[in-house]
Short mmCIF file of C-alpha atoms and ligand atoms in Angstrom, two decimals:
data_model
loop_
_atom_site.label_atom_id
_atom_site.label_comp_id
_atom_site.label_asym_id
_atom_site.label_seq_id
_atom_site.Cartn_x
_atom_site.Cartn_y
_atom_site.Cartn_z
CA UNK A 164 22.52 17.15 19.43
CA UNK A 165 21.49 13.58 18.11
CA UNK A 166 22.64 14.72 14.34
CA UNK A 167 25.49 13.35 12.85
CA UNK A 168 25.13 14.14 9.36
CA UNK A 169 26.12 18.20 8.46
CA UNK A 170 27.95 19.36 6.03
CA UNK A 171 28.79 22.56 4.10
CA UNK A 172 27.95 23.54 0.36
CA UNK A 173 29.79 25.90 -1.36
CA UNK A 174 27.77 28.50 -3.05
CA UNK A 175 27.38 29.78 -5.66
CA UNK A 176 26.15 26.68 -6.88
CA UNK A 177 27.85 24.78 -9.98
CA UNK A 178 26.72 25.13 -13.28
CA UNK A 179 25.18 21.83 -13.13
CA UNK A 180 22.60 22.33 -11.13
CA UNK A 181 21.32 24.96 -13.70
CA UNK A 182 21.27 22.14 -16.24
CA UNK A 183 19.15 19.59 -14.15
CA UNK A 184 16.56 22.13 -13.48
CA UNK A 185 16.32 23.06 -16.88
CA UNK A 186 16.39 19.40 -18.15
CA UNK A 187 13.54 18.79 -15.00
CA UNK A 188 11.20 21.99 -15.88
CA UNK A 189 8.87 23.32 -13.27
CA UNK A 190 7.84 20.91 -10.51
CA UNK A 191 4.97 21.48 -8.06
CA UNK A 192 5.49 23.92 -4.70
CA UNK A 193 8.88 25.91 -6.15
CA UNK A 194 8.74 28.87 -8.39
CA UNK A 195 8.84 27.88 -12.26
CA UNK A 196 11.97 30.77 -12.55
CA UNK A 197 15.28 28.72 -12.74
CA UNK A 198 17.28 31.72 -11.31
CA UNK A 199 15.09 32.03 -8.48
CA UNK A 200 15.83 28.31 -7.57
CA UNK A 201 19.86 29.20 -8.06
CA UNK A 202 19.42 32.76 -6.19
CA UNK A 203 20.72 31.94 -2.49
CA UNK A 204 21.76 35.28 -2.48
CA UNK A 205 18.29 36.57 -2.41
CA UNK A 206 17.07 35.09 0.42
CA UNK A 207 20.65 36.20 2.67
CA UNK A 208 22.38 39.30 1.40
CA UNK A 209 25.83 38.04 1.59
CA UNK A 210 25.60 34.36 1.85
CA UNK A 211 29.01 32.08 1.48
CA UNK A 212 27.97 28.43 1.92
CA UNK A 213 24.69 26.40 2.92
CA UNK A 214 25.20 24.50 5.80
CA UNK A 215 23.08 21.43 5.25
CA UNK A 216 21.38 18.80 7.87
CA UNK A 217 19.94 15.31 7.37
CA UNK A 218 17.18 14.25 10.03
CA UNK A 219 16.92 10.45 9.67
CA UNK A 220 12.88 9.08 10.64
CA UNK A 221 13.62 5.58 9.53
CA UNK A 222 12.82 2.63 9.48
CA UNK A 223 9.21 3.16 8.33
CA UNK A 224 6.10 1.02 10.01
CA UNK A 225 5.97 -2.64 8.18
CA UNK A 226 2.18 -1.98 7.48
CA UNK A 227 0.89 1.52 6.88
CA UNK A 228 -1.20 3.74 4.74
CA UNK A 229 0.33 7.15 5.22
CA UNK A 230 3.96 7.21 3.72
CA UNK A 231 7.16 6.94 6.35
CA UNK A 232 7.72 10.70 6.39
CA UNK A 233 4.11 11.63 7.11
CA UNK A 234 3.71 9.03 10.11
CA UNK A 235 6.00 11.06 12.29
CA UNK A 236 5.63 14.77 13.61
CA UNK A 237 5.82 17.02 10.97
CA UNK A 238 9.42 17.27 9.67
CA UNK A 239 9.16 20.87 8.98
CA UNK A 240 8.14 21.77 12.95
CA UNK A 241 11.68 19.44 14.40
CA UNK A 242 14.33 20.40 12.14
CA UNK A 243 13.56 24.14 12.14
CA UNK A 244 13.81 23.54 15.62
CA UNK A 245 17.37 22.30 15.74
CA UNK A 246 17.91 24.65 13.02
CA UNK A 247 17.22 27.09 15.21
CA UNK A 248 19.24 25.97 18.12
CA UNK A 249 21.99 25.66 15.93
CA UNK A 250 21.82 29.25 14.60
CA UNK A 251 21.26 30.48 18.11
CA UNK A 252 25.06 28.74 19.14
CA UNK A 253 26.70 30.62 16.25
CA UNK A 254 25.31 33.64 16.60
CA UNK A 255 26.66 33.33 19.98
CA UNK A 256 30.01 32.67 18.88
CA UNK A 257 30.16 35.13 15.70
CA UNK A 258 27.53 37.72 16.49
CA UNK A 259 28.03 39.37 12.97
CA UNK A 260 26.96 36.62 11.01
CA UNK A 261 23.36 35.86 9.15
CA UNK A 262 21.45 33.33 8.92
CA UNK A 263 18.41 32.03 6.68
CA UNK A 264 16.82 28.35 8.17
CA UNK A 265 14.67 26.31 5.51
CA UNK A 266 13.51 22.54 5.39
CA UNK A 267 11.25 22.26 2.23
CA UNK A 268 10.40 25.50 2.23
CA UNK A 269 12.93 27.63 0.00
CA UNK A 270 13.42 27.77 -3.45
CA UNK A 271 16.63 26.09 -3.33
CA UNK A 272 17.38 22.71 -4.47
CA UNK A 273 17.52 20.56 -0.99
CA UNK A 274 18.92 17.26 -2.12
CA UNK A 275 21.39 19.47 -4.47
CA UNK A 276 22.84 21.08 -1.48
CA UNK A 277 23.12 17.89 0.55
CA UNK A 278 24.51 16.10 -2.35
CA UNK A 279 27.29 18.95 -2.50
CA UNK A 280 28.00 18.68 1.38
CA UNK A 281 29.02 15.37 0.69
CA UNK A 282 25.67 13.90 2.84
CA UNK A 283 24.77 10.79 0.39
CA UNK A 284 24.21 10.65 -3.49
CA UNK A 285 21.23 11.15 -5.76
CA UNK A 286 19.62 8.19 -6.85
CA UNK A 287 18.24 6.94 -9.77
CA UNK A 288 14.86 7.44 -7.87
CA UNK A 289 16.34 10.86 -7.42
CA UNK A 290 16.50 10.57 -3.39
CA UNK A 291 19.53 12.08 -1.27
CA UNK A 292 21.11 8.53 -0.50
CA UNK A 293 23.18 8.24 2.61
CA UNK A 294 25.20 5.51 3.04
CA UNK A 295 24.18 4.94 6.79
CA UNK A 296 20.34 6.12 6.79
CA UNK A 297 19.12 5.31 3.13
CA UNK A 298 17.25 7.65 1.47
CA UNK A 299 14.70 7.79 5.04
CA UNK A 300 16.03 11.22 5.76
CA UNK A 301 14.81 14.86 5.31
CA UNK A 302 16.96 17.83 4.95
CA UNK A 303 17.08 20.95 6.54
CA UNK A 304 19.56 24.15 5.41
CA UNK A 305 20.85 26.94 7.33
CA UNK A 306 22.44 29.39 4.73
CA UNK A 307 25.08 31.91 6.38
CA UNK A 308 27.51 34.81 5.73
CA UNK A 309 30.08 32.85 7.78
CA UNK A 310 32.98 31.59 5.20
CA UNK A 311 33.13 27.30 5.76
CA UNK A 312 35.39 25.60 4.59
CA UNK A 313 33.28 23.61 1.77
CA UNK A 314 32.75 19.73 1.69
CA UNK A 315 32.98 17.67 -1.32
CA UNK A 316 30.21 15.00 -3.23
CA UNK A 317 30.93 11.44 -2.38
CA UNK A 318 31.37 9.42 -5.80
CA UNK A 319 28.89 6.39 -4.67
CA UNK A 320 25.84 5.80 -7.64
CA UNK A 321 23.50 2.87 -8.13
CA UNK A 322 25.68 1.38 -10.81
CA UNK A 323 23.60 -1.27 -12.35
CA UNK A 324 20.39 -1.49 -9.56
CA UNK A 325 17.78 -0.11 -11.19
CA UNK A 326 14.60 -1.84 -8.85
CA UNK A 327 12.91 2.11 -8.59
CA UNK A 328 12.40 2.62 -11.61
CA UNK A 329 11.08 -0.88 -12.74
CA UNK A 330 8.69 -0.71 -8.99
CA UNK A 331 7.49 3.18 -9.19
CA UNK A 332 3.52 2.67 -9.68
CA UNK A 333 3.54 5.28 -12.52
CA UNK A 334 6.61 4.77 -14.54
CA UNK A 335 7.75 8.48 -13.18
CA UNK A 336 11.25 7.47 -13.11
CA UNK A 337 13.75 7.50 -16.41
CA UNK A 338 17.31 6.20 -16.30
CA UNK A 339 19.57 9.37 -16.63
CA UNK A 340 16.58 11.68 -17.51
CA UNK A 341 13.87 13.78 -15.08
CA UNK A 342 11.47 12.66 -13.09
CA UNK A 343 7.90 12.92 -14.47
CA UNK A 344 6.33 14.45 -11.07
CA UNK A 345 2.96 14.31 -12.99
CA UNK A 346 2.76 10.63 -12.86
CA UNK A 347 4.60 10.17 -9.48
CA UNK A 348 1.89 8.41 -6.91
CA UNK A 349 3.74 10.58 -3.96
CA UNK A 350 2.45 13.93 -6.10
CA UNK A 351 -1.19 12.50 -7.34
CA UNK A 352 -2.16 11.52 -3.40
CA UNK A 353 -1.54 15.45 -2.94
CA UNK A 354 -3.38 16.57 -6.35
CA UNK A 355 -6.62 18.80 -6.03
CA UNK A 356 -9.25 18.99 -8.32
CA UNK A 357 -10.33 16.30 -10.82
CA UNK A 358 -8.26 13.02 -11.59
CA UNK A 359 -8.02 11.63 -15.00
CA UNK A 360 -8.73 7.69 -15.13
CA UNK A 361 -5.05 7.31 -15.33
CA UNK A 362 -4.33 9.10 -11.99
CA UNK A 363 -6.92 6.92 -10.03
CA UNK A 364 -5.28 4.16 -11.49
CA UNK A 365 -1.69 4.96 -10.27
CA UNK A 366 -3.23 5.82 -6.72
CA UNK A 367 -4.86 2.51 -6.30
CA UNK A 368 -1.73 0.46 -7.54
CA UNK A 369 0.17 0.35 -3.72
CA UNK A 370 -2.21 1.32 -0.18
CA UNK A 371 -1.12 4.75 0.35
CA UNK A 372 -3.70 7.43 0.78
CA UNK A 373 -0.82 9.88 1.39
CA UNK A 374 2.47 10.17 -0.27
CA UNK A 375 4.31 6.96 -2.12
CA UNK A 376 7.44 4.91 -0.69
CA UNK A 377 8.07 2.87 -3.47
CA UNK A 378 10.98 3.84 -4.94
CA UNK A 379 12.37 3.51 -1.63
CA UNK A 380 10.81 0.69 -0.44
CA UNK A 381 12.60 -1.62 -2.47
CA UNK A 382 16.18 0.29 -2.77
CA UNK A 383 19.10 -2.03 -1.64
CA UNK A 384 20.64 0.99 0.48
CA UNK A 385 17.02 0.85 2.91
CA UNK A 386 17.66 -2.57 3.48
CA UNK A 387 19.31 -2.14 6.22
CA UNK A 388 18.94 1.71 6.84
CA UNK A 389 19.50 2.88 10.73
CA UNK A 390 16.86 3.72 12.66
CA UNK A 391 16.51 7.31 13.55
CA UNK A 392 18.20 8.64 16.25
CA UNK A 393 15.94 11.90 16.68
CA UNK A 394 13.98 11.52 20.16
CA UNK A 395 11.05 13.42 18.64
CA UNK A 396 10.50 10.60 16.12
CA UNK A 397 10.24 7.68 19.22
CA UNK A 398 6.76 8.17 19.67
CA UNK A 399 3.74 9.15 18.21
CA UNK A 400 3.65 7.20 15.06
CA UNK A 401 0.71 7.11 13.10
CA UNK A 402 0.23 3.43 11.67
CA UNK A 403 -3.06 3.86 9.92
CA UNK A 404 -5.49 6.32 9.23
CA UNK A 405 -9.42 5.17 8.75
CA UNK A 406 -12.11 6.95 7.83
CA UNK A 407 -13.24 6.73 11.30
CA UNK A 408 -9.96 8.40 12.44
CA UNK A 409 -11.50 12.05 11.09
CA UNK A 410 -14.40 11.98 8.65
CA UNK A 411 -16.72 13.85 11.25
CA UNK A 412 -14.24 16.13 12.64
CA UNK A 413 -14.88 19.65 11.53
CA UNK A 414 -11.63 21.15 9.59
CA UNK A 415 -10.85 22.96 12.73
CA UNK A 416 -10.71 20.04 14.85
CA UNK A 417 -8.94 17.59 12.33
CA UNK A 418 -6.17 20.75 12.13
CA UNK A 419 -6.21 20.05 15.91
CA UNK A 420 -6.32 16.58 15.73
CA UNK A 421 -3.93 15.82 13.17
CA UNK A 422 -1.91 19.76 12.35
CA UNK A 423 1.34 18.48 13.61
CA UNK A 424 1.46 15.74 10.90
CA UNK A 425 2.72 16.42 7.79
CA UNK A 426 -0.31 14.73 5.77
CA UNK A 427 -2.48 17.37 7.28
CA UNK A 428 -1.77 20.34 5.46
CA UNK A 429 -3.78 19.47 2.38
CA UNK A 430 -6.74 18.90 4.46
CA UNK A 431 -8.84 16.18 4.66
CA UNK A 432 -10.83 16.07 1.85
CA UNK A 433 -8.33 14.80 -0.39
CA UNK A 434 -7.32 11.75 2.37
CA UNK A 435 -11.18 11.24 2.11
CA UNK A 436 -11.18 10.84 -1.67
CA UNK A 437 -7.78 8.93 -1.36
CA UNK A 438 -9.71 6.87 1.17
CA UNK A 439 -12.68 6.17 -1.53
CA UNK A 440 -10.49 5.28 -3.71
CA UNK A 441 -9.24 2.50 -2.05
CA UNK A 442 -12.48 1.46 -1.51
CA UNK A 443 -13.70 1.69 -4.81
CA UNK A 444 -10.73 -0.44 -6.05
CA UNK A 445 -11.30 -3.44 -3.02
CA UNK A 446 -14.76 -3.39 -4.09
CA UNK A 447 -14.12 -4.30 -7.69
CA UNK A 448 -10.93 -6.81 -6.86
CA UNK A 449 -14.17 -8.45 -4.66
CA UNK A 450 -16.49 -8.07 -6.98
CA UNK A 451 -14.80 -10.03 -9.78
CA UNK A 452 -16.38 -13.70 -10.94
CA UNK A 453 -14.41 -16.41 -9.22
CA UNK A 454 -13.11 -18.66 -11.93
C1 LIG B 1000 8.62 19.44 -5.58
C2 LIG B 1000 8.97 18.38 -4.59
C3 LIG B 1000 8.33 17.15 -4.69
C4 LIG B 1000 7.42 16.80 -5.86
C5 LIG B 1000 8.29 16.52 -7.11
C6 LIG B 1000 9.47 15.58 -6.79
C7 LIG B 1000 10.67 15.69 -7.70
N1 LIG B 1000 11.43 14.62 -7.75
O1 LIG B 1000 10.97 16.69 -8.32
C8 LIG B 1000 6.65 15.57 -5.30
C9 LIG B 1000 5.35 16.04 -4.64
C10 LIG B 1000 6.31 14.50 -6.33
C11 LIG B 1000 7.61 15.09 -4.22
C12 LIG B 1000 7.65 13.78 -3.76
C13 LIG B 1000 8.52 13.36 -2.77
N2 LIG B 1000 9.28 14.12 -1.98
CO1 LIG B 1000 9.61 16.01 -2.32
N3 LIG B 1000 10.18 17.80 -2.61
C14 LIG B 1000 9.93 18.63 -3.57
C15 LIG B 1000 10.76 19.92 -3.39
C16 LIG B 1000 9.85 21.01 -2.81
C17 LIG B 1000 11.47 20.40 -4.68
C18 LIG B 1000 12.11 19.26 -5.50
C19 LIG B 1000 12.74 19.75 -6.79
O2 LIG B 1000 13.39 20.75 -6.81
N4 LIG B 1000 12.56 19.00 -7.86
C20 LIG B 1000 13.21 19.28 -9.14
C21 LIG B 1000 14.45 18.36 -9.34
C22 LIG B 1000 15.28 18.85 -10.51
O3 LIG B 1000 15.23 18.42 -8.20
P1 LIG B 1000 15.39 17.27 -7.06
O4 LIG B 1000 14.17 16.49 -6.84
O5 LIG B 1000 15.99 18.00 -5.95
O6 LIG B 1000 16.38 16.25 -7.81
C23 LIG B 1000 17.76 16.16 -7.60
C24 LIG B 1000 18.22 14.78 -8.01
O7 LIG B 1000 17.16 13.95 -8.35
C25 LIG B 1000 19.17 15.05 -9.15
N5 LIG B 1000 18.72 14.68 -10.46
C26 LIG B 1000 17.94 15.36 -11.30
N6 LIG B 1000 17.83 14.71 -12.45
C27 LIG B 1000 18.58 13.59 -12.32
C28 LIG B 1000 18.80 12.53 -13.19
C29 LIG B 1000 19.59 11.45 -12.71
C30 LIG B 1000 19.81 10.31 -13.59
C31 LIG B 1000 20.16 11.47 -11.41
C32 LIG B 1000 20.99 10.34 -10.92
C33 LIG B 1000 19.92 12.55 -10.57
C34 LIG B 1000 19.13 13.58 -11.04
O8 LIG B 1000 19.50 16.39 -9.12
C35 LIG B 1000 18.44 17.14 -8.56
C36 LIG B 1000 18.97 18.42 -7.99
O9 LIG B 1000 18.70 18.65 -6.66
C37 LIG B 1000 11.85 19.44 -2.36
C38 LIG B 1000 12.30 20.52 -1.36
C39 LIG B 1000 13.29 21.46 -2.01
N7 LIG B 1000 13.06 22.75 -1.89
O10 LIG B 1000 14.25 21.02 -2.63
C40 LIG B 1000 11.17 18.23 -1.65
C41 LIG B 1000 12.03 17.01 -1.33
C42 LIG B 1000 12.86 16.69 -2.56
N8 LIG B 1000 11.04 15.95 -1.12
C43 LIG B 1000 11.36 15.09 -0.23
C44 LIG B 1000 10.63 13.89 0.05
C45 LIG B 1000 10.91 13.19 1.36
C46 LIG B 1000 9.72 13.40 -0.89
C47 LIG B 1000 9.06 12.01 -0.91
C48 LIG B 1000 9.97 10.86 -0.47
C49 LIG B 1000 7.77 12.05 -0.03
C50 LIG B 1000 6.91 10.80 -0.10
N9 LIG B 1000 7.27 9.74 0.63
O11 LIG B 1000 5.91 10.78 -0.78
C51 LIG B 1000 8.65 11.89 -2.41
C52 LIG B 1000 9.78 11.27 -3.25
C53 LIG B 1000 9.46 11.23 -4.73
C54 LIG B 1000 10.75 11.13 -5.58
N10 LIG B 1000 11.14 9.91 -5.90
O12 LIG B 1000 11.35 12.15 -5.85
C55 LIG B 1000 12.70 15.42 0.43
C56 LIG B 1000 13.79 14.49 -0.16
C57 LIG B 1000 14.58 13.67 0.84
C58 LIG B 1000 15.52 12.73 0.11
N11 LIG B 1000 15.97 11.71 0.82
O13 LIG B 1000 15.86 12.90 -1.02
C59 LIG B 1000 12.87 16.95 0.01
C60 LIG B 1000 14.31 17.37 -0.23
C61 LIG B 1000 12.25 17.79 1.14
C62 LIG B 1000 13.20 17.93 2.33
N12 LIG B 1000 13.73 19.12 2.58
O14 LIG B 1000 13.49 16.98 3.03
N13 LIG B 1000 8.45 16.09 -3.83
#
C-alpha cells in the first residue's frame, strides 16, 4: 500500500472532544446530538480503538475553479477502497474481530481521531495538519474490536501564524474559538435554496464554484506539502469546469459524466448558479467607469 500515515485512537474519546463540539454547535451533514457524534460504540458493538488513515491528493492545480479535493476522483470511492483491503488482511489474520469503515460519512469527529493517532495537528483554520502532506489530505477510519496499542497527539500548533484567518473570504475563522460554517465559502458553494446578499458576496470574493482552499492556500505548512503518492490521484484531474462542460447534459448524464467526482453529488444546478455568479460579478468589475 502507498499509505504511510496510520495510526490508532484510543476510544472512548477524551472529554475534550465533548467540549469542542459543544463550544462548535451543530454543523451541516452530522447529527445535531453531541452523544451521537461521541457514540463509536453504536456504530461497532464492542469497539476498542479507531484506526485512522490519511490519503494525501496534493499539491492542488495552480489555476482551478473546483477546490483541490474535488478535482480528483471522489475521495470517498478510493479510501473505502483501501479501507476495505485493509479490513479484508485483518480479518484474515484475526477472524473474530469487527470492523466499521467510514471517510466523511460517520458521525464521528474525523480530524479528532486523526489528531489523537498522532497524524498532524488541528489548525487554527481547523484542518488535520501533517507535517509532511499539509493539511491536502482526507481521512478515512476503520473502527475495530481488536485492542491497539494507542498512539499519542503530536504537540506541533501554529504558534503565532495566523494568515487563515486574516485570508478566509468570510471571516469564518476565530482565534481559539469555532468555526462559523455559516459564513465559510467551502459551505455557501454547497448551500441550496436562496442566498442572502452577503452569501453571494463571500462566493464571488476567490474563483471557486465548488468548495474554498483558502485557508489552506496560504498556510506555511502547504508550502511545500508532498505530492500525493496515491496512484488513483495521477490522472484524471479536473482543471476547470465551464458551463459548456455540462449545462445541457440531462442529470442522468452529468451523474455519468461527472458521478465519480466529489463536486457532483449536489448536482448541477447549484455549480450552474455558482457559475452565474461569477459571471454576474466579472460583468460588474467590467462594467465599472474607467477613471
Ligand atoms: C461538516 C463538515 C464540513 C462543513 C463544516 C466545517 C467545519 N469546520 O466544521 C463545511 C461544509 C464548511 C466543510 C468544509 C470543508 N471540509 Co469538511 N467536513 C465536515 C464533517 C462532515 C464534520 C466536521 C465537524 O465535525 N465539524 C465540527 C467541528 C467541531 O469539528 P472539526 O471540523 O472536526 O474540528 C476539529 C478542529 O478544528 C478542532 N477545533 C475545534 N475548535 C477549535 C478551536 C481551535 C482554536 C483549534 C486550534 C482547534 C479546534 O477540534 C475539532 C474536533 O475534531 C467532516 C467529516 C467528519 N465526519 O468529521 C468533514 C471534514 C472535516 N472536511 C474535510 C475537508 C477536506 C473540508 C474542506 C477542506 C473542503 C473544501 N476544500 O472546501 C473544507 C475546509 C473548511 C474548514 N476550514 O474547516 C476533511 C478535513 C481534512 C483535513 N485536512 O482536515 C474532513 C475530515 C472529511 C474527511 N474525512 O476527510 N466541512
Amino acid at each position: 500500500m502507498s499509505l504511510e500515515y496510520i495510526g490508532i485512537c484510543a476510544l472512548p474519546f477524551s472529554p475534550d472532544l465533548k467540549h469542542i463540539l459543544q463550544q462548535s454547535g451543530p454543523v451541516p451533514l452530522c447529527p445535531d446530538d453531541t452523544n451521537m457524534r461521541l457514540n463509536a460504540e453504536a456504530l461497532l458493538p464492542g469497539v476498542r480503538c479507531a484506526i485512522v488513515i490519511l490519503f494525501p491528493y496534493g499539491p492542488p492545480a495552480a489555476k482551478s475553479n473546483i477546490a483541490a479535493y474535488a478535482q480528483l476522483a471522489d475521495y470517498h470511492i478510493i479510501s473505502r477502497r483501501y479501507l476495505s483491503i485493509l479490513e479484508k488482511f485483518l480479518s484474515s489474520l484475526c477472524p473474530a474481530a469487527s470492523f466499521y469503515a467510514a471517510a466523511d460519512t460517520s458521525p464521528l469527529c474525523d480530524r479528532w481521531m486523526a489528531y489523537a493517532a498522532g497524524l498532524g495537528f488541528l489548525g487554527k483554520n481547523h484542518c488535520l495538519i501533517n507535517s509532511k502532506y499539509g493539511s491536502w489530505i482526507t481521512i478515512g477510519t476503520l473502527l475495530t474490536t481488536l485492542d491497539l496499542p494507542p498512539d499519542h497527539p503530536v504537540s506541533q500548533q501554529c504558534g503565532n501564524c495566523s494568515a487563515c484567518l486574516k485570508a478566509c473570504p468570510g471571516q469564518a475563522l476565530k482565534d481559539g474559538g469555532p468555526m462559523q460554517f455559516t459564513k465559510c465559502k467551502s459551505w455557501l458553494t454547497q448551500k441550496k435554496g436562496i442566498l442572502s446578499e452577503a452569501e453571494t458576496g463571500i462566493i464571488q470574493r476567490t474563483p471557486l464554484i465548488f468548495g474554498c482552499d483558502v485557508c489552506q492556500q496560504v498556510c506555511p505548512w502547504n508550502q511545500s506539502a508532498a505530492p500525493s503518492p496515491l496512484p488513483e490521484y495521477k490522472n484524471g484531474r479536473i482543471q476547470n469546469l465551464a458551463r459548456q462542460d455540462f449545462e445541457l447534459l440531462s442529470n442522468k448524464n452529468f451523474r455519468i459524466k461527472f458521478g465519480n467526482y466529489p463536486f457532483s453529488w449536489r448536482g448541477k444546478n447549484i455549480l450552474l448558479r455558482n457559475l452565474d455568479l461569477q459571471t454576474q460579478k466579472d460583468k460588474k468589475s467590467s462594467d465599472q467607469p474607467m477613471d
